[in-house]
Amino acid sequence: MNGLESRIAQAFSSPIGKNLLLNSNFLNPVNQREITTLGNSGYMMDRWYGSFQIDTESTVVLYPDGLSVTGGTAGLDPFVPPYVMQVFEKDNIWGALAGASITFSALVTGTMTVELLDGWNTPISGASATLTGGSSATVRTATFTLPSGLTRIGIKLSAAQSTSFTVQWVKLELGETNTQY
């Protein structure tokens, strides 16, 4: 086991391939608040926070076939994309994983932007990708390298103006390839 693999094993006490996201199955999510349509911003399903600008025709809705996020056509300037996000509570281990690869995968219809954050609001440079699933649900992936100096990590899923996506599940795992959900 090399030094990076050792740090990963120590940090997570689990093998590569484990889903780091909680409540990641949007077909059967834990939703104690029973919120299926986001009013503006706040928590929906457990561990997932969402937000969008009012008066932009944007929506964030949980349907039986997955979580749907739509970037409206009306607009405030600048347009702020609607999103859902999850921030990890384990904030003491990310610094040990500098240089590690992390892979995001999703079963998605439409076009979704995935972005890694340093904490709640700061985008990690080079850690953003647009995933296009087309008209039927397709598994899409993106792999990023974690920089040094991270104290907490978040993941944001958003829809650009006039685009939308429906996602059935999401997975974030250590390593360069995605494994079966």
Short mmCIF file of N, CA and C in Angstrom, two decimals:
data_model
loop_
_atom_site.label_atom_id
_atom_site.label_comp_id
_atom_site.label_asym_id
_atom_site.label_seq_id
_atom_site.Cartn_x
_atom_site.Cartn_y
_atom_site.Cartn_z
N MET A 1 0.86 -1.17 0.00
CA MET A 1 0.00 0.00 0.00
C MET A 1 0.91 1.24 0.00
N ASN A 2 0.69 2.15 -0.96
CA ASN A 2 1.52 3.36 -0.99
C ASN A 2 1.02 4.38 0.02
N GLY A 3 1.73 5.49 0.16
CA GLY A 3 1.39 6.49 1.17
C GLY A 3 0.00 7.07 1.01
N LEU A 4 -0.41 7.36 -0.24
CA LEU A 4 -1.74 7.93 -0.48
C LEU A 4 -2.83 6.93 -0.10
N GLU A 5 -2.67 5.67 -0.53
CA GLU A 5 -3.66 4.65 -0.19
C GLU A 5 -3.77 4.48 1.33
N SER A 6 -2.64 4.57 2.01
CA SER A 6 -2.63 4.46 3.46
C SER A 6 -3.41 5.61 4.10
N ARG A 7 -3.20 6.84 3.60
CA ARG A 7 -3.93 7.99 4.14
C ARG A 7 -5.42 7.86 3.89
N ILE A 8 -5.78 7.34 2.72
CA ILE A 8 -7.20 7.15 2.41
C ILE A 8 -7.80 6.13 3.36
N ALA A 9 -7.11 5.00 3.55
CA ALA A 9 -7.63 3.96 4.44
C ALA A 9 -7.78 4.49 5.86
N GLN A 10 -6.81 5.27 6.33
CA GLN A 10 -6.90 5.85 7.66
C GLN A 10 -8.04 6.84 7.77
N ALA A 11 -8.21 7.66 6.74
CA ALA A 11 -9.23 8.71 6.79
C ALA A 11 -10.64 8.14 6.78
N PHE A 12 -10.87 7.11 6.02
CA PHE A 12 -12.24 6.63 5.86
C PHE A 12 -12.49 5.25 6.45
N SER A 13 -11.46 4.54 6.80
CA SER A 13 -11.60 3.18 7.33
C SER A 13 -12.51 2.34 6.45
N SER A 14 -12.38 2.54 5.13
CA SER A 14 -13.20 1.79 4.19
C SER A 14 -12.47 1.71 2.86
N PRO A 15 -12.83 0.76 2.03
CA PRO A 15 -12.15 0.61 0.75
C PRO A 15 -12.57 1.69 -0.26
N ILE A 16 -11.70 1.88 -1.25
CA ILE A 16 -12.08 2.73 -2.37
C ILE A 16 -13.32 2.12 -3.00
N GLY A 17 -14.25 2.93 -3.42
CA GLY A 17 -15.50 2.45 -4.01
C GLY A 17 -16.70 2.76 -3.15
N LYS A 18 -16.47 3.07 -1.88
CA LYS A 18 -17.58 3.41 -1.00
C LYS A 18 -18.13 4.78 -1.37
N ASN A 19 -19.45 4.91 -1.39
CA ASN A 19 -20.08 6.19 -1.69
C ASN A 19 -19.92 7.12 -0.48
N LEU A 20 -19.28 8.26 -0.71
CA LEU A 20 -19.07 9.22 0.36
C LEU A 20 -20.31 10.09 0.61
N LEU A 21 -21.23 10.12 -0.35
CA LEU A 21 -22.45 10.92 -0.20
C LEU A 21 -23.48 10.18 0.63
N LEU A 22 -24.19 10.91 1.46
CA LEU A 22 -25.29 10.34 2.24
C LEU A 22 -26.59 10.65 1.52
N ASN A 23 -27.55 9.72 1.62
CA ASN A 23 -28.87 9.92 1.03
C ASN A 23 -28.75 10.23 -0.46
N SER A 24 -28.10 9.35 -1.18
CA SER A 24 -27.76 9.60 -2.58
C SER A 24 -28.71 8.96 -3.58
N ASN A 25 -29.69 8.21 -3.13
CA ASN A 25 -30.67 7.58 -4.02
C ASN A 25 -31.92 8.44 -4.06
N PHE A 26 -32.09 9.21 -5.13
CA PHE A 26 -33.22 10.12 -5.23
C PHE A 26 -34.52 9.44 -5.65
N LEU A 27 -34.47 8.13 -5.92
CA LEU A 27 -35.69 7.38 -6.20
C LEU A 27 -36.37 6.96 -4.89
N ASN A 28 -35.58 6.87 -3.83
CA ASN A 28 -36.08 6.46 -2.52
C ASN A 28 -35.30 7.19 -1.43
N PRO A 29 -35.39 8.52 -1.40
CA PRO A 29 -34.57 9.27 -0.44
C PRO A 29 -35.18 9.31 0.96
N VAL A 30 -34.31 9.51 1.95
CA VAL A 30 -34.79 9.83 3.29
C VAL A 30 -35.21 11.29 3.23
N ASN A 31 -36.46 11.57 3.55
CA ASN A 31 -36.99 12.92 3.42
C ASN A 31 -37.89 13.21 4.62
N GLN A 32 -37.28 13.35 5.79
CA GLN A 32 -38.04 13.53 7.02
C GLN A 32 -38.88 14.81 7.02
N ARG A 33 -38.42 15.82 6.29
CA ARG A 33 -39.18 17.08 6.21
C ARG A 33 -40.38 16.96 5.27
N GLU A 34 -40.37 15.91 4.44
CA GLU A 34 -41.41 15.67 3.45
C GLU A 34 -41.57 16.85 2.49
N ILE A 35 -40.46 17.51 2.19
CA ILE A 35 -40.46 18.61 1.23
C ILE A 35 -40.10 18.04 -0.13
N THR A 36 -41.00 18.19 -1.10
CA THR A 36 -40.73 17.70 -2.45
C THR A 36 -40.53 18.84 -3.44
N THR A 37 -40.97 20.04 -3.10
CA THR A 37 -40.77 21.20 -3.96
C THR A 37 -40.12 22.29 -3.12
N LEU A 38 -38.96 22.75 -3.57
CA LEU A 38 -38.24 23.78 -2.83
C LEU A 38 -38.89 25.13 -3.10
N GLY A 39 -39.17 25.88 -2.02
CA GLY A 39 -39.81 27.18 -2.14
C GLY A 39 -38.86 28.27 -2.56
N ASN A 40 -37.66 28.26 -2.14
CA ASN A 40 -36.63 29.23 -2.52
C ASN A 40 -35.28 28.67 -2.14
N SER A 41 -35.02 28.51 -0.84
CA SER A 41 -33.79 27.87 -0.42
C SER A 41 -34.01 27.19 0.93
N GLY A 42 -33.25 26.14 1.16
CA GLY A 42 -33.36 25.40 2.40
C GLY A 42 -33.11 23.93 2.17
N TYR A 43 -33.25 23.16 3.24
CA TYR A 43 -33.05 21.72 3.13
C TYR A 43 -34.30 21.06 2.57
N MET A 44 -34.09 20.08 1.70
CA MET A 44 -35.18 19.25 1.17
C MET A 44 -35.03 17.87 1.79
N MET A 45 -34.48 16.92 1.00
CA MET A 45 -34.19 15.60 1.52
C MET A 45 -33.08 15.73 2.55
N ASP A 46 -33.01 14.77 3.46
CA ASP A 46 -31.98 14.81 4.49
C ASP A 46 -30.60 14.95 3.86
N ARG A 47 -29.79 15.87 4.39
CA ARG A 47 -28.41 16.16 4.00
C ARG A 47 -28.29 17.00 2.72
N TRP A 48 -29.38 17.30 2.02
CA TRP A 48 -29.32 18.04 0.76
C TRP A 48 -29.96 19.41 0.92
N TYR A 49 -29.16 20.44 0.64
CA TYR A 49 -29.60 21.82 0.69
C TYR A 49 -29.80 22.29 -0.76
N GLY A 50 -30.82 23.10 -1.00
CA GLY A 50 -31.06 23.60 -2.35
C GLY A 50 -31.39 25.07 -2.34
N SER A 51 -31.24 25.69 -3.51
CA SER A 51 -31.53 27.11 -3.62
C SER A 51 -31.74 27.50 -5.07
N PHE A 52 -32.54 28.55 -5.29
CA PHE A 52 -32.68 29.15 -6.60
C PHE A 52 -33.23 30.56 -6.44
N GLN A 53 -33.04 31.38 -7.48
CA GLN A 53 -33.55 32.74 -7.46
C GLN A 53 -35.05 32.72 -7.73
N ILE A 54 -35.78 33.48 -6.93
CA ILE A 54 -37.21 33.64 -7.18
C ILE A 54 -37.38 34.50 -8.43
N ASP A 55 -38.46 34.32 -9.13
CA ASP A 55 -38.80 35.07 -10.35
C ASP A 55 -37.89 34.74 -11.53
N THR A 56 -37.30 33.56 -11.55
CA THR A 56 -36.50 33.15 -12.70
C THR A 56 -37.12 31.95 -13.42
N GLU A 57 -38.24 31.44 -12.92
CA GLU A 57 -38.89 30.24 -13.43
C GLU A 57 -38.05 28.98 -13.19
N SER A 58 -37.08 29.05 -12.28
CA SER A 58 -36.27 27.89 -11.92
C SER A 58 -37.03 27.04 -10.91
N THR A 59 -36.75 25.75 -10.90
CA THR A 59 -37.40 24.85 -9.95
C THR A 59 -36.41 23.80 -9.44
N VAL A 60 -36.68 23.30 -8.24
CA VAL A 60 -36.00 22.15 -7.66
C VAL A 60 -37.11 21.29 -7.07
N VAL A 61 -37.37 20.13 -7.69
CA VAL A 61 -38.51 19.30 -7.32
C VAL A 61 -38.10 17.83 -7.23
N LEU A 62 -38.57 17.14 -6.19
CA LEU A 62 -38.35 15.71 -6.05
C LEU A 62 -39.58 14.99 -6.60
N TYR A 63 -39.39 14.23 -7.67
CA TYR A 63 -40.45 13.43 -8.30
C TYR A 63 -40.18 11.95 -8.02
N PRO A 64 -41.16 11.07 -8.28
CA PRO A 64 -40.91 9.64 -8.11
C PRO A 64 -39.77 9.11 -8.99
N ASP A 65 -39.49 9.77 -10.12
CA ASP A 65 -38.43 9.30 -11.01
C ASP A 65 -37.09 10.01 -10.77
N GLY A 66 -36.98 10.79 -9.69
CA GLY A 66 -35.70 11.41 -9.34
C GLY A 66 -35.83 12.87 -8.99
N LEU A 67 -34.69 13.49 -8.73
CA LEU A 67 -34.63 14.90 -8.38
C LEU A 67 -34.47 15.71 -9.66
N SER A 68 -35.36 16.66 -9.86
CA SER A 68 -35.35 17.49 -11.07
C SER A 68 -34.96 18.92 -10.71
N VAL A 69 -33.97 19.46 -11.45
CA VAL A 69 -33.53 20.83 -11.26
C VAL A 69 -33.61 21.52 -12.62
N THR A 70 -34.33 22.63 -12.67
CA THR A 70 -34.53 23.36 -13.93
C THR A 70 -34.06 24.79 -13.79
N GLY A 71 -33.19 25.20 -14.71
CA GLY A 71 -32.75 26.59 -14.79
C GLY A 71 -33.74 27.36 -15.63
N GLY A 72 -34.42 28.33 -15.04
CA GLY A 72 -35.47 29.07 -15.72
C GLY A 72 -34.99 29.89 -16.90
N THR A 73 -35.96 30.46 -17.61
CA THR A 73 -35.64 31.28 -18.77
C THR A 73 -35.75 32.76 -18.45
N ALA A 74 -36.58 33.09 -17.44
CA ALA A 74 -36.68 34.50 -17.05
C ALA A 74 -35.39 34.85 -16.34
N GLY A 75 -35.10 36.14 -16.21
CA GLY A 75 -33.81 36.32 -15.63
C GLY A 75 -33.53 37.56 -14.87
N LEU A 76 -32.88 37.34 -13.79
CA LEU A 76 -32.21 38.40 -13.10
C LEU A 76 -30.80 38.42 -13.69
N ASP A 77 -30.15 39.52 -13.60
CA ASP A 77 -28.81 39.61 -14.15
C ASP A 77 -27.84 39.90 -13.02
N PRO A 78 -26.89 39.06 -12.73
CA PRO A 78 -26.60 37.82 -13.45
C PRO A 78 -27.49 36.67 -12.97
N PHE A 79 -27.71 35.71 -13.85
CA PHE A 79 -28.49 34.52 -13.53
C PHE A 79 -27.68 33.65 -12.60
N VAL A 80 -28.29 33.22 -11.50
CA VAL A 80 -27.65 32.29 -10.56
C VAL A 80 -28.33 30.94 -10.73
N PRO A 81 -27.58 29.92 -11.15
CA PRO A 81 -28.19 28.62 -11.42
C PRO A 81 -28.82 28.00 -10.17
N PRO A 82 -29.98 27.34 -10.33
CA PRO A 82 -30.55 26.59 -9.21
C PRO A 82 -29.66 25.38 -8.91
N TYR A 83 -29.62 24.99 -7.64
CA TYR A 83 -28.73 23.89 -7.28
C TYR A 83 -29.23 23.15 -6.06
N VAL A 84 -28.63 21.97 -5.86
CA VAL A 84 -28.69 21.23 -4.61
C VAL A 84 -27.25 20.92 -4.24
N MET A 85 -26.99 20.83 -2.94
CA MET A 85 -25.62 20.56 -2.51
C MET A 85 -25.59 19.78 -1.20
N GLN A 86 -24.44 19.14 -0.98
CA GLN A 86 -24.20 18.44 0.28
C GLN A 86 -22.78 18.79 0.72
N VAL A 87 -22.62 19.15 1.97
CA VAL A 87 -21.31 19.45 2.54
C VAL A 87 -21.00 18.37 3.56
N PHE A 88 -19.78 17.85 3.50
CA PHE A 88 -19.39 16.74 4.36
C PHE A 88 -19.04 17.22 5.75
N GLU A 89 -19.48 16.47 6.74
CA GLU A 89 -19.21 16.80 8.13
C GLU A 89 -17.78 16.47 8.54
N LYS A 90 -17.18 15.46 7.93
CA LYS A 90 -15.81 15.07 8.29
C LYS A 90 -14.86 16.13 7.76
N ASP A 91 -14.65 17.17 8.55
CA ASP A 91 -13.83 18.27 8.06
C ASP A 91 -12.37 18.17 8.48
N ASN A 92 -11.99 17.10 9.13
CA ASN A 92 -10.61 16.99 9.60
C ASN A 92 -9.76 16.07 8.75
N ILE A 93 -10.30 15.48 7.68
CA ILE A 93 -9.55 14.48 6.93
C ILE A 93 -9.15 14.95 5.54
N TRP A 94 -9.75 15.99 5.03
CA TRP A 94 -9.53 16.36 3.63
C TRP A 94 -8.11 16.80 3.35
N GLY A 95 -7.45 17.48 4.28
CA GLY A 95 -6.07 17.90 4.08
C GLY A 95 -5.14 16.72 3.86
N ALA A 96 -5.44 15.58 4.48
CA ALA A 96 -4.61 14.38 4.34
C ALA A 96 -4.75 13.75 2.96
N LEU A 97 -5.74 14.17 2.20
CA LEU A 97 -6.00 13.55 0.90
C LEU A 97 -5.54 14.41 -0.27
N ALA A 98 -4.69 15.39 -0.03
CA ALA A 98 -4.18 16.23 -1.12
C ALA A 98 -3.53 15.35 -2.18
N GLY A 99 -3.91 15.58 -3.42
CA GLY A 99 -3.38 14.80 -4.53
C GLY A 99 -4.19 13.57 -4.87
N ALA A 100 -5.15 13.21 -4.03
CA ALA A 100 -5.98 12.03 -4.29
C ALA A 100 -7.00 12.34 -5.39
N SER A 101 -7.35 11.32 -6.15
CA SER A 101 -8.41 11.45 -7.14
C SER A 101 -9.74 11.13 -6.48
N ILE A 102 -10.77 11.84 -6.90
CA ILE A 102 -12.12 11.61 -6.40
C ILE A 102 -13.04 11.60 -7.62
N THR A 103 -13.92 10.61 -7.70
CA THR A 103 -14.77 10.44 -8.88
C THR A 103 -16.23 10.59 -8.50
N PHE A 104 -16.94 11.43 -9.27
CA PHE A 104 -18.37 11.64 -9.13
C PHE A 104 -19.05 10.90 -10.26
N SER A 105 -20.14 10.21 -9.96
CA SER A 105 -20.95 9.58 -11.00
C SER A 105 -22.42 9.79 -10.67
N ALA A 106 -23.24 9.79 -11.72
CA ALA A 106 -24.68 10.02 -11.56
C ALA A 106 -25.43 9.35 -12.69
N LEU A 107 -26.63 8.88 -12.38
CA LEU A 107 -27.56 8.41 -13.41
C LEU A 107 -28.46 9.59 -13.71
N VAL A 108 -28.24 10.23 -14.85
CA VAL A 108 -28.83 11.54 -15.11
C VAL A 108 -29.46 11.61 -16.50
N THR A 109 -30.55 12.36 -16.59
CA THR A 109 -31.18 12.74 -17.84
C THR A 109 -31.04 14.25 -17.95
N GLY A 110 -30.63 14.76 -19.10
CA GLY A 110 -30.47 16.19 -19.26
C GLY A 110 -29.04 16.61 -18.98
N THR A 111 -28.84 17.89 -18.69
CA THR A 111 -27.50 18.44 -18.51
C THR A 111 -27.33 18.99 -17.10
N MET A 112 -26.33 18.47 -16.40
CA MET A 112 -26.07 18.83 -15.01
C MET A 112 -24.62 19.29 -14.88
N THR A 113 -24.41 20.35 -14.10
CA THR A 113 -23.05 20.76 -13.76
C THR A 113 -22.76 20.29 -12.34
N VAL A 114 -21.63 19.63 -12.17
CA VAL A 114 -21.18 19.18 -10.85
C VAL A 114 -19.94 19.98 -10.50
N GLU A 115 -19.89 20.43 -9.25
CA GLU A 115 -18.78 21.28 -8.81
C GLU A 115 -18.39 20.90 -7.39
N LEU A 116 -17.08 20.71 -7.17
CA LEU A 116 -16.59 20.49 -5.82
C LEU A 116 -16.30 21.84 -5.18
N LEU A 117 -16.63 21.94 -3.90
CA LEU A 117 -16.45 23.18 -3.16
C LEU A 117 -15.52 22.98 -1.98
N ASP A 118 -14.78 24.02 -1.65
CA ASP A 118 -14.01 24.05 -0.42
C ASP A 118 -14.92 24.67 0.63
N GLY A 119 -15.61 23.83 1.37
CA GLY A 119 -16.62 24.31 2.32
C GLY A 119 -17.95 24.53 1.61
N TRP A 120 -18.66 25.56 2.03
CA TRP A 120 -20.01 25.81 1.51
C TRP A 120 -20.04 26.57 0.19
N ASN A 121 -19.12 27.51 -0.02
CA ASN A 121 -19.29 28.42 -1.14
C ASN A 121 -18.11 28.61 -2.07
N THR A 122 -16.94 28.11 -1.74
CA THR A 122 -15.76 28.41 -2.53
C THR A 122 -15.48 27.29 -3.53
N PRO A 123 -15.64 27.57 -4.84
CA PRO A 123 -15.34 26.54 -5.85
C PRO A 123 -13.87 26.15 -5.80
N ILE A 124 -13.59 24.87 -5.99
CA ILE A 124 -12.23 24.37 -6.09
C ILE A 124 -11.82 24.50 -7.55
N SER A 125 -10.75 25.20 -7.81
CA SER A 125 -10.27 25.43 -9.17
C SER A 125 -10.06 24.11 -9.90
N GLY A 126 -10.62 24.01 -11.10
CA GLY A 126 -10.46 22.81 -11.92
C GLY A 126 -11.33 21.65 -11.51
N ALA A 127 -12.25 21.85 -10.56
CA ALA A 127 -13.08 20.75 -10.06
C ALA A 127 -14.55 20.99 -10.41
N SER A 128 -14.81 21.21 -11.69
CA SER A 128 -16.17 21.42 -12.19
C SER A 128 -16.29 20.71 -13.53
N ALA A 129 -17.45 20.12 -13.78
CA ALA A 129 -17.69 19.44 -15.06
C ALA A 129 -19.16 19.51 -15.41
N THR A 130 -19.45 19.56 -16.70
CA THR A 130 -20.82 19.49 -17.19
C THR A 130 -21.06 18.08 -17.68
N LEU A 131 -22.08 17.42 -17.13
CA LEU A 131 -22.41 16.05 -17.50
C LEU A 131 -23.71 16.06 -18.28
N THR A 132 -23.68 15.50 -19.49
CA THR A 132 -24.87 15.47 -20.33
C THR A 132 -25.35 14.04 -20.44
N GLY A 133 -26.58 13.80 -19.95
CA GLY A 133 -27.14 12.46 -19.96
C GLY A 133 -28.05 12.19 -21.14
N GLY A 134 -28.41 13.22 -21.91
CA GLY A 134 -29.28 13.02 -23.06
C GLY A 134 -30.73 12.88 -22.65
N SER A 135 -31.52 12.28 -23.53
CA SER A 135 -32.97 12.20 -23.30
C SER A 135 -33.37 10.98 -22.49
N SER A 136 -32.45 10.06 -22.26
CA SER A 136 -32.73 8.93 -21.37
C SER A 136 -31.63 8.86 -20.33
N ALA A 137 -31.95 8.25 -19.19
CA ALA A 137 -31.01 8.21 -18.07
C ALA A 137 -29.74 7.46 -18.47
N THR A 138 -28.61 8.11 -18.24
CA THR A 138 -27.30 7.58 -18.59
C THR A 138 -26.34 7.83 -17.43
N VAL A 139 -25.46 6.87 -17.14
CA VAL A 139 -24.45 7.09 -16.11
C VAL A 139 -23.36 7.98 -16.70
N ARG A 140 -23.08 9.07 -16.00
CA ARG A 140 -22.03 10.02 -16.41
C ARG A 140 -21.07 10.20 -15.24
N THR A 141 -19.81 10.42 -15.54
CA THR A 141 -18.80 10.54 -14.49
C THR A 141 -17.86 11.71 -14.74
N ALA A 142 -17.22 12.16 -13.68
CA ALA A 142 -16.16 13.16 -13.75
C ALA A 142 -15.19 12.86 -12.61
N THR A 143 -13.90 12.97 -12.89
CA THR A 143 -12.87 12.72 -11.89
C THR A 143 -12.07 13.99 -11.66
N PHE A 144 -11.80 14.29 -10.40
CA PHE A 144 -11.07 15.48 -10.01
C PHE A 144 -9.92 15.10 -9.09
N THR A 145 -8.93 15.97 -8.99
CA THR A 145 -7.83 15.80 -8.05
C THR A 145 -8.00 16.78 -6.92
N LEU A 146 -7.95 16.28 -5.70
CA LEU A 146 -8.12 17.15 -4.54
C LEU A 146 -6.85 17.97 -4.29
N PRO A 147 -6.99 19.29 -4.15
CA PRO A 147 -5.82 20.13 -3.87
C PRO A 147 -5.43 20.06 -2.40
N SER A 148 -4.30 20.65 -2.07
CA SER A 148 -3.89 20.72 -0.67
C SER A 148 -4.65 21.87 0.01
N GLY A 149 -4.69 21.84 1.32
CA GLY A 149 -5.28 22.93 2.09
C GLY A 149 -6.78 22.85 2.30
N LEU A 150 -7.43 21.78 1.88
CA LEU A 150 -8.88 21.67 2.10
C LEU A 150 -9.17 21.39 3.56
N THR A 151 -10.18 22.03 4.10
CA THR A 151 -10.61 21.76 5.47
C THR A 151 -11.98 21.10 5.49
N ARG A 152 -12.78 21.36 4.50
CA ARG A 152 -14.12 20.79 4.40
C ARG A 152 -14.46 20.76 2.91
N ILE A 153 -15.23 19.78 2.48
CA ILE A 153 -15.56 19.68 1.06
C ILE A 153 -17.07 19.60 0.88
N GLY A 154 -17.54 20.18 -0.19
CA GLY A 154 -18.95 20.12 -0.55
C GLY A 154 -19.08 19.76 -2.01
N ILE A 155 -20.27 19.35 -2.41
CA ILE A 155 -20.54 19.06 -3.81
C ILE A 155 -21.83 19.77 -4.19
N LYS A 156 -21.81 20.42 -5.34
CA LYS A 156 -22.97 21.19 -5.81
C LYS A 156 -23.38 20.66 -7.18
N LEU A 157 -24.69 20.41 -7.35
CA LEU A 157 -25.26 19.98 -8.62
C LEU A 157 -26.19 21.10 -9.09
N SER A 158 -25.94 21.63 -10.29
CA SER A 158 -26.75 22.77 -10.74
C SER A 158 -27.15 22.64 -12.20
N ALA A 159 -28.15 23.45 -12.58
CA ALA A 159 -28.64 23.53 -13.96
C ALA A 159 -28.42 24.94 -14.47
N ALA A 160 -27.85 25.07 -15.65
CA ALA A 160 -27.64 26.39 -16.25
C ALA A 160 -28.97 26.96 -16.72
N GLN A 161 -28.97 28.23 -17.05
CA GLN A 161 -30.19 28.88 -17.54
C GLN A 161 -30.71 28.13 -18.76
N SER A 162 -32.01 27.89 -18.78
CA SER A 162 -32.73 27.22 -19.87
C SER A 162 -32.34 25.75 -20.06
N THR A 163 -31.72 25.13 -19.03
CA THR A 163 -31.44 23.69 -19.09
C THR A 163 -32.05 23.02 -17.87
N SER A 164 -32.11 21.70 -17.90
CA SER A 164 -32.64 20.97 -16.76
C SER A 164 -32.02 19.59 -16.71
N PHE A 165 -32.14 18.97 -15.55
CA PHE A 165 -31.71 17.58 -15.42
C PHE A 165 -32.60 16.90 -14.39
N THR A 166 -32.69 15.58 -14.53
CA THR A 166 -33.30 14.72 -13.52
C THR A 166 -32.25 13.67 -13.18
N VAL A 167 -31.97 13.53 -11.90
CA VAL A 167 -30.94 12.59 -11.47
C VAL A 167 -31.58 11.55 -10.55
N GLN A 168 -31.28 10.27 -10.81
CA GLN A 168 -31.84 9.19 -10.02
C GLN A 168 -30.95 8.85 -8.83
N TRP A 169 -29.66 8.87 -9.03
CA TRP A 169 -28.71 8.63 -7.94
C TRP A 169 -27.40 9.34 -8.24
N VAL A 170 -26.63 9.56 -7.18
CA VAL A 170 -25.30 10.17 -7.30
C VAL A 170 -24.33 9.40 -6.41
N LYS A 171 -23.06 9.44 -6.80
CA LYS A 171 -22.04 8.74 -6.02
C LYS A 171 -20.74 9.55 -6.10
N LEU A 172 -20.06 9.68 -4.98
CA LEU A 172 -18.75 10.31 -4.91
C LEU A 172 -17.84 9.33 -4.19
N GLU A 173 -16.75 8.96 -4.86
CA GLU A 173 -15.86 7.94 -4.29
C GLU A 173 -14.41 8.28 -4.55
N LEU A 174 -13.56 7.78 -3.70
CA LEU A 174 -12.13 7.96 -3.89
C LEU A 174 -11.65 7.05 -5.00
N GLY A 175 -10.72 7.54 -5.79
CA GLY A 175 -10.17 6.76 -6.91
C GLY A 175 -10.47 7.41 -8.24
N GLU A 176 -9.87 6.85 -9.29
CA GLU A 176 -9.98 7.44 -10.62
C GLU A 176 -11.10 6.87 -11.47
N THR A 177 -11.77 5.82 -11.02
CA THR A 177 -12.85 5.24 -11.81
C THR A 177 -14.08 5.06 -10.91
N ASN A 178 -15.23 5.09 -11.56
CA ASN A 178 -16.45 4.86 -10.79
C ASN A 178 -16.69 3.35 -10.68
N THR A 179 -17.28 2.98 -9.56
CA THR A 179 -17.68 1.59 -9.36
C THR A 179 -19.20 1.53 -9.33
N GLN A 180 -19.74 0.35 -9.42
CA GLN A 180 -21.19 0.17 -9.50
C GLN A 180 -21.89 0.83 -8.33
N TYR A 181 -23.03 1.50 -8.61
CA TYR A 181 -23.81 2.15 -7.57
C TYR A 181 -24.46 1.12 -6.72
#
